[in-house]
C-alpha positions as a printed NumPy array, in Angstrom:
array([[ -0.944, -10.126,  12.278],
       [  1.736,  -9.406,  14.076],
       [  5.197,  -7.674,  13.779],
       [  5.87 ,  -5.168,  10.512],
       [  2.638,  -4.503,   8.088],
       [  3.368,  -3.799,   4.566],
       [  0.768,  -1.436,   2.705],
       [  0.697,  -1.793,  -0.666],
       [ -1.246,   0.565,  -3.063],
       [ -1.909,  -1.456,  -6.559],
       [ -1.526,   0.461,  -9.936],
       [ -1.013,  -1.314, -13.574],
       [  2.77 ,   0.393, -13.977],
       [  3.82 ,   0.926, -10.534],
       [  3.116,  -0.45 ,  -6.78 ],
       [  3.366,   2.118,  -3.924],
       [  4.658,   0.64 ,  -0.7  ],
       [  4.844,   1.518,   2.793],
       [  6.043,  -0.038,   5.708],
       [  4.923,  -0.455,   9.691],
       [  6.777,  -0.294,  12.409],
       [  7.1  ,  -3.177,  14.584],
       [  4.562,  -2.316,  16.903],
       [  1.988,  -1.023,  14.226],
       [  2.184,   2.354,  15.329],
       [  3.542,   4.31 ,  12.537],
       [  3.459,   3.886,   9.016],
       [  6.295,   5.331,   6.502],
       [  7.052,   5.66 ,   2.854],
       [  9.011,   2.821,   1.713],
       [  9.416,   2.575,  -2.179],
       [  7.727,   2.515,  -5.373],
       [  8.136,  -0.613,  -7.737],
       [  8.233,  -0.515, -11.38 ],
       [  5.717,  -3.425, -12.25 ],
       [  7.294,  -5.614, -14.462],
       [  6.553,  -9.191, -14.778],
       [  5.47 , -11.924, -12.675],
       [  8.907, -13.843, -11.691],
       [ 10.834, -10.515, -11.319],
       [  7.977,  -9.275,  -9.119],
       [  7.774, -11.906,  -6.769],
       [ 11.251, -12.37 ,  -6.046],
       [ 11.265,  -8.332,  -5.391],
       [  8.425,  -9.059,  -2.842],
       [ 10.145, -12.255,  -1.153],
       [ 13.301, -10.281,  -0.902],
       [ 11.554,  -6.964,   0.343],
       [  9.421,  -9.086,   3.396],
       [ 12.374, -11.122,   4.249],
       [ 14.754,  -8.202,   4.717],
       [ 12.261,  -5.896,   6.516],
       [ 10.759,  -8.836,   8.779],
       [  6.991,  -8.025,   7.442],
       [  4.301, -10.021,   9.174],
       [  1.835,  -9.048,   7.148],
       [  0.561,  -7.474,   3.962],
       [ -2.413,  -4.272,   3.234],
       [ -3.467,  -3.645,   0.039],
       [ -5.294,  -0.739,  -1.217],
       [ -9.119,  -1.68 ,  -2.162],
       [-10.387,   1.025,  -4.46 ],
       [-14.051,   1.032,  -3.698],
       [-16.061,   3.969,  -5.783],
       [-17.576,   7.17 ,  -3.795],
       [-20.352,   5.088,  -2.583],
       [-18.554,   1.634,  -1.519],
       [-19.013,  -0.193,  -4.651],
       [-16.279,  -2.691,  -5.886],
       [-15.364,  -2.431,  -9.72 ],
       [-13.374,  -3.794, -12.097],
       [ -9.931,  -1.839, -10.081],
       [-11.455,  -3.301,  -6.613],
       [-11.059,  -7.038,  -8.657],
       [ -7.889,  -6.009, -10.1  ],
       [ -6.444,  -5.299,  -6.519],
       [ -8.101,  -8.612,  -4.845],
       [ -6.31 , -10.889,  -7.306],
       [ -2.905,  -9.111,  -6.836],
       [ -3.59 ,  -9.494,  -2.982],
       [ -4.301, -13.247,  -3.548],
       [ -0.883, -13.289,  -5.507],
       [  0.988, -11.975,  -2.807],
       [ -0.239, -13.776,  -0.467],
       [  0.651, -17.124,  -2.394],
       [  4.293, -15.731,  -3.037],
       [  4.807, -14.679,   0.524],
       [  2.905, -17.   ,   2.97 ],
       [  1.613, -13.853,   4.352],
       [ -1.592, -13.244,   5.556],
       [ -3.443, -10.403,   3.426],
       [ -5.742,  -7.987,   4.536],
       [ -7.507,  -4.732,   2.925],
       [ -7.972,  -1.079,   3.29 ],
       [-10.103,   1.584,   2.122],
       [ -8.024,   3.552,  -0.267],
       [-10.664,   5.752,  -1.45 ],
       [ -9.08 ,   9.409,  -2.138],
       [ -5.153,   8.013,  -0.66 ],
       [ -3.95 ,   9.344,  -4.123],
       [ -5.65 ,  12.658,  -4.712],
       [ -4.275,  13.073,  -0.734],
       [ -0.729,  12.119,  -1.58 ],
       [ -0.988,  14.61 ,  -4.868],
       [ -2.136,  17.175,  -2.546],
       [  0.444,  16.875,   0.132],
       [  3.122,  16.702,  -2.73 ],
       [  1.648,  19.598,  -4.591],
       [  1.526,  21.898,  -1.432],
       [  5.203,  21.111,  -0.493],
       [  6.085,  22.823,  -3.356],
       [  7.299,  19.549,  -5.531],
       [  7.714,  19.384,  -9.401],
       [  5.665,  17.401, -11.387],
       [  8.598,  14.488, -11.622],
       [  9.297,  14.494,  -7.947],
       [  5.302,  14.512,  -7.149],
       [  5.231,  11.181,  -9.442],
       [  8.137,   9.626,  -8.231],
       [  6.897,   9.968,  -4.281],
       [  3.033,   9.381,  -4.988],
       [  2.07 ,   5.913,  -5.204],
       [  4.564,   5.427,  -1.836],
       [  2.899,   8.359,  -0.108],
       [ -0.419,   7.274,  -0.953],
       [  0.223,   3.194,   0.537],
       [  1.727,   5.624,   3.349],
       [ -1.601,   7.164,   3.86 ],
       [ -3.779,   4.133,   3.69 ],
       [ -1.167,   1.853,   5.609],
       [ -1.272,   4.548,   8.488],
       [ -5.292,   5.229,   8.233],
       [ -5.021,   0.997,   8.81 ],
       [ -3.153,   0.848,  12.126],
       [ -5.186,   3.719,  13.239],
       [ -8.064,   2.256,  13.008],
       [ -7.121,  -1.251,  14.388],
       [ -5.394,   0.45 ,  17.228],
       [ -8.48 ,   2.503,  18.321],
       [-10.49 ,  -0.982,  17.702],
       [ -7.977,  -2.432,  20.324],
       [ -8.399,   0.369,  22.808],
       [-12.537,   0.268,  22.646],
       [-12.238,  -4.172,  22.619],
       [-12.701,  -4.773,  27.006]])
């Protein structure tokens, strides 16, 4: 994949995004989207890649402790199929284990209220997973001859 990377961290009421740089360096809070139907959803998404040039999509896989997929693992491959159907985009996936209760933590210790932590979490957590992404394919690059 090349150019911007969208990370996308699935939830049933809201969808925390982040966003790449260009060069897959960096990864940064983008939004949060209100989940709320299909059509609505998917025109968000076709607007959102268009206007930030995104090359490709990361969503969140919830595994459990020991690397087991459940029923939220399923839940997040089908939306990934989804948006790759109403994008064209190419889809990959991340370990999200733990992304939240390290967003939650981060918000807690700056001192946020309980609103503000909400309102920033799912975006800080695709953050966190987007970013744990492009280090690891970047340190893949650097060890690949």
């Amino acid at each position: 994949m090349t150019g911007r990377l969208l990370g996308v961290d699935t939830g049933t009421k809201r969808v925390g995004l982040a966003i790449s740089d260009p060069d897959q360096i960096v990864a940064s809070p983008l939004a949060t989207l209100e989940r709320r139907d299909a059509t609505s959803d998917a025109r968000y998404f076709r607007d959102l890649v268009a206007r930030e040039g995104v090359g490709g999509i990361i969503v969140g896989l919830p595994l459990h402790t020991d690397g087991r997929e459940g029923v939220k693992a399923a839940e997040a491959r089908a939306y990934a199929k989804w948006l790759g159907e109403i994008t064209g985009l190419p889809v990959e996936f991340a370990d999200e284990r733990f992304t939240t209760v390290q967003a939650e933590s981060a918000l807690w210790e700056a001192g946020l209220t309980h609103q503000r932590r909400k309102s920033r979490r799912d975006r800080l957590a695709a953050q966190i997973m987007l970013q744990a992404y492009l280090d690891h394919a970047s340190a893949k690059r650097r060890s690949t001859p």
